[in-house]
PDB file of C-alpha atoms in Angstrom:
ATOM      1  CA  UNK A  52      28.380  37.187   7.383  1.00 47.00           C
ATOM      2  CA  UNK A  53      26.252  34.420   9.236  1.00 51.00           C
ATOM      3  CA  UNK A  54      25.540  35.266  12.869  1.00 53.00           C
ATOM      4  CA  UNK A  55      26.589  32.698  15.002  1.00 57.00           C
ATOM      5  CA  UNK A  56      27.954  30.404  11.808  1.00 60.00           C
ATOM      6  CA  UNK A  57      31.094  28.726  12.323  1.00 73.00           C
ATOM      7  CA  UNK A  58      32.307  26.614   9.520  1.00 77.00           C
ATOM      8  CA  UNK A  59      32.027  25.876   5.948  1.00 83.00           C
ATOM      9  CA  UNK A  60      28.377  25.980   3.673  1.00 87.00           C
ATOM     10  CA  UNK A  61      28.706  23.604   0.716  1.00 89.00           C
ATOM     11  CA  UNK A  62      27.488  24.984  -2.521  1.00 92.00           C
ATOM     12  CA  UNK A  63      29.008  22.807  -5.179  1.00 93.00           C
ATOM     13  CA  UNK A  64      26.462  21.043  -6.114  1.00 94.00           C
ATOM     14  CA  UNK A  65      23.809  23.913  -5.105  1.00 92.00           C
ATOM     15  CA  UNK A  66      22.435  27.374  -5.652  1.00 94.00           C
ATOM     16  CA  UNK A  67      23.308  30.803  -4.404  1.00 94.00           C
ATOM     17  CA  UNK A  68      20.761  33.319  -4.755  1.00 95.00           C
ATOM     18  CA  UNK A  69      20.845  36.613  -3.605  1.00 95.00           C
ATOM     19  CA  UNK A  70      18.517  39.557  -3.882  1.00 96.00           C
ATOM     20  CA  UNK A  71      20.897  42.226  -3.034  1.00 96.00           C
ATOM     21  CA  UNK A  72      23.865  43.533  -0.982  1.00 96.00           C
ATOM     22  CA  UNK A  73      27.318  42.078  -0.014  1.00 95.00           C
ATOM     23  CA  UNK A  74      27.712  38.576   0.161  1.00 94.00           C
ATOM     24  CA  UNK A  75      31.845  37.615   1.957  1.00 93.00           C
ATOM     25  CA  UNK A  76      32.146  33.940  -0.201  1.00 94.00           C
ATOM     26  CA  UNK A  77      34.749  32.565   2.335  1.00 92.00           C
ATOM     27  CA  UNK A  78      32.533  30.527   4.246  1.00 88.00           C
ATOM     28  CA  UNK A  79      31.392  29.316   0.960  1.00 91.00           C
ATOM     29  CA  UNK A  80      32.736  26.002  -1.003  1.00 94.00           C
ATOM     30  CA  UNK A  81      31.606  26.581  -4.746  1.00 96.00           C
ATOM     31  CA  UNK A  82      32.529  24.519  -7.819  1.00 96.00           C
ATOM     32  CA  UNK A  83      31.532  23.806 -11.891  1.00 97.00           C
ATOM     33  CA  UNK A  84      27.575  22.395 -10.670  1.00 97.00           C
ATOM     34  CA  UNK A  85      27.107  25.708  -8.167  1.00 97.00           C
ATOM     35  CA  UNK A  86      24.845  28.572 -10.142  1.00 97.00           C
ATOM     36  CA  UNK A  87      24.683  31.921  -8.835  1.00 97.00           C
ATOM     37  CA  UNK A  88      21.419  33.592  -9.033  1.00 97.00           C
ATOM     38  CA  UNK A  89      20.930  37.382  -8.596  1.00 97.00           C
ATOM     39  CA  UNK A  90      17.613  39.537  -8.184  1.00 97.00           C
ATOM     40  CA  UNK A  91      19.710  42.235  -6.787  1.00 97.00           C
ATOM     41  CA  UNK A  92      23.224  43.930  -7.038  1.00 98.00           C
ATOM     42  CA  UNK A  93      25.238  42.359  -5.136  1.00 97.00           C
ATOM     43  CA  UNK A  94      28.810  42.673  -4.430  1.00 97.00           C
ATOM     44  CA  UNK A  95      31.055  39.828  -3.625  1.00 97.00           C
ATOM     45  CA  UNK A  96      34.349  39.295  -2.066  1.00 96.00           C
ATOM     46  CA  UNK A  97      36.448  36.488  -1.268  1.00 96.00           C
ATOM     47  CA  UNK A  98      39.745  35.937  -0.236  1.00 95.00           C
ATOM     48  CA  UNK A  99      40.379  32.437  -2.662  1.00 94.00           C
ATOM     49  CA  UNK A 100      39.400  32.132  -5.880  1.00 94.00           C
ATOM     50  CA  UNK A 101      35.793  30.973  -6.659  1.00 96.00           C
ATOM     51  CA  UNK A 102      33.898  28.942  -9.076  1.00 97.00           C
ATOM     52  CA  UNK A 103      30.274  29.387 -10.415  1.00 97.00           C
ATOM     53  CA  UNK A 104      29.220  26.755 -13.014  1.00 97.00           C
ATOM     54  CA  UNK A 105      26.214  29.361 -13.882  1.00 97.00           C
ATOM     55  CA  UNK A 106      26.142  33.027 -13.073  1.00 98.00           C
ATOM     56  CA  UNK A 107      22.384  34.241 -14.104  1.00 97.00           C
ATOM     57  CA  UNK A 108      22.600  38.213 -13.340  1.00 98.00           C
ATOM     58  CA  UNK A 109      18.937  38.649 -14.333  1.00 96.00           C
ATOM     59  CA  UNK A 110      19.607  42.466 -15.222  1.00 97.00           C
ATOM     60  CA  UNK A 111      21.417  42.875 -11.957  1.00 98.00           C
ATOM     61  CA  UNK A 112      24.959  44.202 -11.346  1.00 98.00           C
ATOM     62  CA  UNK A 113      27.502  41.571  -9.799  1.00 98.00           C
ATOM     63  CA  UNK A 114      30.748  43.227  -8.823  1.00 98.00           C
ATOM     64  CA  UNK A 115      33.909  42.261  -6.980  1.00 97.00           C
ATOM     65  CA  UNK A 116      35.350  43.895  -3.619  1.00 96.00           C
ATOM     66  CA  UNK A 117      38.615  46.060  -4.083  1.00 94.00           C
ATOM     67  CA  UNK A 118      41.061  43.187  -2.726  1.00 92.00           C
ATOM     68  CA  UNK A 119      38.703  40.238  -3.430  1.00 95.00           C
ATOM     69  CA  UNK A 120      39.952  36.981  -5.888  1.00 93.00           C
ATOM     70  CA  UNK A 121      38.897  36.031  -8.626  1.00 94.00           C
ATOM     71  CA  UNK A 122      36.036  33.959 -10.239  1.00 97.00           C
ATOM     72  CA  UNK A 123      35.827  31.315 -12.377  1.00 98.00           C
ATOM     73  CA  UNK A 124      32.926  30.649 -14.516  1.00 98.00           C
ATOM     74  CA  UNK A 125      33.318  27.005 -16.595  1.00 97.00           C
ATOM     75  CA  UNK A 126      30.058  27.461 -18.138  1.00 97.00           C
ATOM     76  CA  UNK A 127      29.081  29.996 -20.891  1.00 97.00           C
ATOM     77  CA  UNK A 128      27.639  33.674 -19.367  1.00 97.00           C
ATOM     78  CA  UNK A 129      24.956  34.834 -21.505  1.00 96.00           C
ATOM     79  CA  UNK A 130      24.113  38.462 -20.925  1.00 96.00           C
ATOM     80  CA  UNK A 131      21.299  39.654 -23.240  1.00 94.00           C
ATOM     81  CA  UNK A 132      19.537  42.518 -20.720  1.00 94.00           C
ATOM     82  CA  UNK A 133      20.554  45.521 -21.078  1.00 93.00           C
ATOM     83  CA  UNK A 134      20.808  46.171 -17.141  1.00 94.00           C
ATOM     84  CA  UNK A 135      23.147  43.057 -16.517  1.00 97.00           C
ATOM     85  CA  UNK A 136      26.544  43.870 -15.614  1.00 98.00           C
ATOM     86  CA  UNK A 137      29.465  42.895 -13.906  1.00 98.00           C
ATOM     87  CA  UNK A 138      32.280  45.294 -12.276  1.00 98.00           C
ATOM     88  CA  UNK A 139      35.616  43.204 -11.738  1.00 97.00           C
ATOM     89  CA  UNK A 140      37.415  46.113 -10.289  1.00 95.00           C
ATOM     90  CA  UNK A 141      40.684  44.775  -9.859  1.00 95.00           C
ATOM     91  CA  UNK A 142      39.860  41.140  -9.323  1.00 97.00           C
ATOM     92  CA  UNK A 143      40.610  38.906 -12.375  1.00 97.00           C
ATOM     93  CA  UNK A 144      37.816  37.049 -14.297  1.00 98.00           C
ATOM     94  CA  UNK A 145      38.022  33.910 -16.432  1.00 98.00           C
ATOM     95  CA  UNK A 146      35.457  32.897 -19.027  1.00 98.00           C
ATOM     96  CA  UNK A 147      36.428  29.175 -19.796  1.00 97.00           C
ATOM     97  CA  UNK A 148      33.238  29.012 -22.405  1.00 97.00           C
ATOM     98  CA  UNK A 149      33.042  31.825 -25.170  1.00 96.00           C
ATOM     99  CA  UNK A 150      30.527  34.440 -23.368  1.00 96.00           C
ATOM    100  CA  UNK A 151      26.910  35.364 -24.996  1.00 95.00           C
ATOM    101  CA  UNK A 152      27.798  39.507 -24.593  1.00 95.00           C
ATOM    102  CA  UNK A 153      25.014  40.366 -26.451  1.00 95.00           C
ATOM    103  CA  UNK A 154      23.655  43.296 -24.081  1.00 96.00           C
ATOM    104  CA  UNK A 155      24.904  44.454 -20.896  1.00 96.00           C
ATOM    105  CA  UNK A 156      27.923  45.524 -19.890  1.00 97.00           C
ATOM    106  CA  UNK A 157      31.529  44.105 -18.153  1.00 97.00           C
ATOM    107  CA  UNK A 158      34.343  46.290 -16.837  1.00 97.00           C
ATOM    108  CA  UNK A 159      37.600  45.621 -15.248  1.00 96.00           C
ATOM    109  CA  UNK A 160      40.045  48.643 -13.870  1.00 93.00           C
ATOM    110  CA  UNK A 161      42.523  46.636 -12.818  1.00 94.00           C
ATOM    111  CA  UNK A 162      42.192  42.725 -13.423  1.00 94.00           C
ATOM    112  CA  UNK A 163      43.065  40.344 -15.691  1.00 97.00           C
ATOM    113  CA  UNK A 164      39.723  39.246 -18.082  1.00 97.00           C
ATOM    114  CA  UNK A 165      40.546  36.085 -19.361  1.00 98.00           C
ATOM    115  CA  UNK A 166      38.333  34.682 -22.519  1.00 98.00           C
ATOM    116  CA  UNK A 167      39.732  31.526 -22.759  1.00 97.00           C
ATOM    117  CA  UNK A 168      37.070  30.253 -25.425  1.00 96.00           C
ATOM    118  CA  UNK A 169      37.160  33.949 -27.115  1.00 96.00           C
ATOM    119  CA  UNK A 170      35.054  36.615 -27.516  1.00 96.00           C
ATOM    120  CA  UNK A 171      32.411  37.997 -30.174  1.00 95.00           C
ATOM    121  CA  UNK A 172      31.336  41.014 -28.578  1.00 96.00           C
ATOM    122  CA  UNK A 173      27.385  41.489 -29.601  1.00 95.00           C
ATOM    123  CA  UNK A 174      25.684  44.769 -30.816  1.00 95.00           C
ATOM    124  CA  UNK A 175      24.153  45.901 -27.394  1.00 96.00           C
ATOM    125  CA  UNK A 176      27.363  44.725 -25.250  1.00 97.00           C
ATOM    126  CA  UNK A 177      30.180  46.590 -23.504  1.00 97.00           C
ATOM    127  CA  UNK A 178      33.554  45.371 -22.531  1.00 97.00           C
ATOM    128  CA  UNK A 179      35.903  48.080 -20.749  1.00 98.00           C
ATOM    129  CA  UNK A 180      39.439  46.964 -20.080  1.00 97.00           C
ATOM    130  CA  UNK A 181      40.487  49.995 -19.455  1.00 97.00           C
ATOM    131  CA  UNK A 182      43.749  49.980 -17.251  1.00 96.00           C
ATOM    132  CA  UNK A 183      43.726  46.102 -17.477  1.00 97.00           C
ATOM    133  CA  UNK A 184      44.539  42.846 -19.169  1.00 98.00           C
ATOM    134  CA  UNK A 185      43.052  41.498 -21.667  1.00 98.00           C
ATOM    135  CA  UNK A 186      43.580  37.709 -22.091  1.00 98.00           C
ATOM    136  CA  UNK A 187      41.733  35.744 -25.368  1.00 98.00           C
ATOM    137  CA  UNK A 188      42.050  32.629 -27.138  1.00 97.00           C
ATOM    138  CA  UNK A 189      41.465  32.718 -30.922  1.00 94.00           C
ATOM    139  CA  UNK A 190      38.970  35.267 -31.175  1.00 96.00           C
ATOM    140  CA  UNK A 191      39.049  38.955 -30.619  1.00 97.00           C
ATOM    141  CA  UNK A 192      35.366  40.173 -32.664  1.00 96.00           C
ATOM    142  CA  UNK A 193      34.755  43.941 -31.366  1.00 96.00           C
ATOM    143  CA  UNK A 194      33.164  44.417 -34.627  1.00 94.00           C
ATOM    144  CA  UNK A 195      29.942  45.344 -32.819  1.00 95.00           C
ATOM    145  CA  UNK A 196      28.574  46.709 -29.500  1.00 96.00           C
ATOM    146  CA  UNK A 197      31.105  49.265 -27.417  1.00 96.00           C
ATOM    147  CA  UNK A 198      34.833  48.505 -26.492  1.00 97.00           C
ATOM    148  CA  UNK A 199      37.049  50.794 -24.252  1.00 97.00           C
ATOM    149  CA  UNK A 200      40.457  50.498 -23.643  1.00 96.00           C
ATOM    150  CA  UNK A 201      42.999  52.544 -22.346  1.00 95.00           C
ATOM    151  CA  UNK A 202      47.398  53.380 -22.855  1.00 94.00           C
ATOM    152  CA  UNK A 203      47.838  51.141 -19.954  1.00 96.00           C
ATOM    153  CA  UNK A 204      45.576  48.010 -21.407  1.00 97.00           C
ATOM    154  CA  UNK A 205      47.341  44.973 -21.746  1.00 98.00           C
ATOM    155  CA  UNK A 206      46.441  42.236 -24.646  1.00 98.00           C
ATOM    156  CA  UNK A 207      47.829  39.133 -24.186  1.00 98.00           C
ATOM    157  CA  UNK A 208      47.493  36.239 -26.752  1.00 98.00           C
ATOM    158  CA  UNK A 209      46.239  32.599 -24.877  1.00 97.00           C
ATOM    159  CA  UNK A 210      47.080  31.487 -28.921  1.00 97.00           C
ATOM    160  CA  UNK A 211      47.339  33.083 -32.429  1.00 97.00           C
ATOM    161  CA  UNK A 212      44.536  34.847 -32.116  1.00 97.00           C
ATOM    162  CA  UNK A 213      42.401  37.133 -34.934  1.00 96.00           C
ATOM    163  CA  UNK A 214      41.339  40.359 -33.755  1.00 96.00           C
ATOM    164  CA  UNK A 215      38.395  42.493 -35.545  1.00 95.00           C
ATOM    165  CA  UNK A 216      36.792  45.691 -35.046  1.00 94.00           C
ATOM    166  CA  UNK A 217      34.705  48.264 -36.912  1.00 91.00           C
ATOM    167  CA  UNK A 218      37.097  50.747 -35.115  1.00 89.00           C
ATOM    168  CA  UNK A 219      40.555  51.207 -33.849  1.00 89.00           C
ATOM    169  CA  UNK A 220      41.381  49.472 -30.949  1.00 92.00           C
ATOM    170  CA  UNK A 221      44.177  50.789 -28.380  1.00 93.00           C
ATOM    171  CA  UNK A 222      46.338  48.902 -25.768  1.00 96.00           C
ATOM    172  CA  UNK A 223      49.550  50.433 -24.289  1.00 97.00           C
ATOM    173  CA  UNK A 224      51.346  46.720 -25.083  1.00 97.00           C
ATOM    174  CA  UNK A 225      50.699  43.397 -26.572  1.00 97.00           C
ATOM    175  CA  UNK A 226      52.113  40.323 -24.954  1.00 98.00           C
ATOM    176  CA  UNK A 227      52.417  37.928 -27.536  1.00 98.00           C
ATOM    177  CA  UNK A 228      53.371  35.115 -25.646  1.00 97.00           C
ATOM    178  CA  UNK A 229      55.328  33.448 -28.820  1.00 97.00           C
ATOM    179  CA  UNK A 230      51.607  33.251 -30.926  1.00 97.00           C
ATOM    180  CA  UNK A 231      50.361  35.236 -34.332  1.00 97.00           C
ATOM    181  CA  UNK A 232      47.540  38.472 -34.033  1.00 96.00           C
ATOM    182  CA  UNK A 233      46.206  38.626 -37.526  1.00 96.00           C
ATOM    183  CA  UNK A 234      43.880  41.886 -37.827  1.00 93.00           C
ATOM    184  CA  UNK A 235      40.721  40.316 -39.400  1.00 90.00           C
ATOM    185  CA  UNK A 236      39.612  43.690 -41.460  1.00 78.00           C
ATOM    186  CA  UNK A 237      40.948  46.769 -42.829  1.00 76.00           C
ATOM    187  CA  UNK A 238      39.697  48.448 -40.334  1.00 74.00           C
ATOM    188  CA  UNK A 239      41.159  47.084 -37.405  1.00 73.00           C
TER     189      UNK A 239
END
């Protein structure tokens, strides 16, 4: 919080950087042309849902307050270090642009993850959903990297979507909102 700030700071066409901590984003107006730098872990929370155009974690750990909204991000995340990660807790996430997970991990316990372009999950990343939802678009590619999930995961289908993995993949129910899984391997 800003001592002795009263009002509204106007990030949306701007930059956010932070170098550690716990920033509260409700004095904050954030949109698709705001990036979100971090040279620290930092925990956010916010009470509305918030928008970064560019989250660049920079081998940092983002995560969300227990209560806190959810974010946005328009713009493709690319996380290739292995020390980049981001905790949702039990805030929801939405990836509008298929993420770049090629290292790095990202975990919800409680959330909704929404990969609304899909997901190819790359051979040094880590997506845990354990104990939430999963929502994707098309693609489901957990042929590499590490994927957890849990009895009381959710999968829900944006569209007939193709799921892959080099291993068997778990989730107490599948909401198949009226579309098509097709396992893409034997495996699967």
């Amino acid at each position: 919080s800003w001592s002795g700030w009263q009002g509204t700071l106007d990030l949306s066409s701007g930059t956010l950087e932070s170098s550690g901590g716990t920033i509260n984003l409700n004095d904050f107006t954030t949109g698709t042309n705001t990036t979100f730098n971090l040279s620290g872990d930092t925990e956010i929370s916010s009470s509305n849902e918030i928008t970064f155009g560019t989250l660049e974690l920079g081998g940092n750990k983002l995560s969300f307050a227990e209560g806190s909204s959810g974010l946005t991000l328009p713009n493709t995340l690319v996380m290739s270090n292995s020390g980049s990660t981001i905790e949702t807790r039990s805030s929801n996430l939405t990836l509008s642009s298929a993420p770049q997970l090629d290292s790095g991990s990202l975990t919800s316990t409680g959330g909704v993850l929404s990969f609304d372009g899909g997901l190819t999950l790359g051979s040094g990343g880590a997506l845990d959903v354990t104990g939430s939802t999963l929502s994707v678009n098309e693609t489901l590619d957990l042929s590499t990297g590490t994927f957890s999930s849990s009895n009381s995961s959710v999968l829900k289908l944006q569209s007939a979507t193709t799921l892959s993995s080099s291993n068997p993949v778990s989730f107490g129910n599948v909401n198949f909102e009226g579309n098509v899984l097709t396992l893409g391997s034997s495996s699967t």
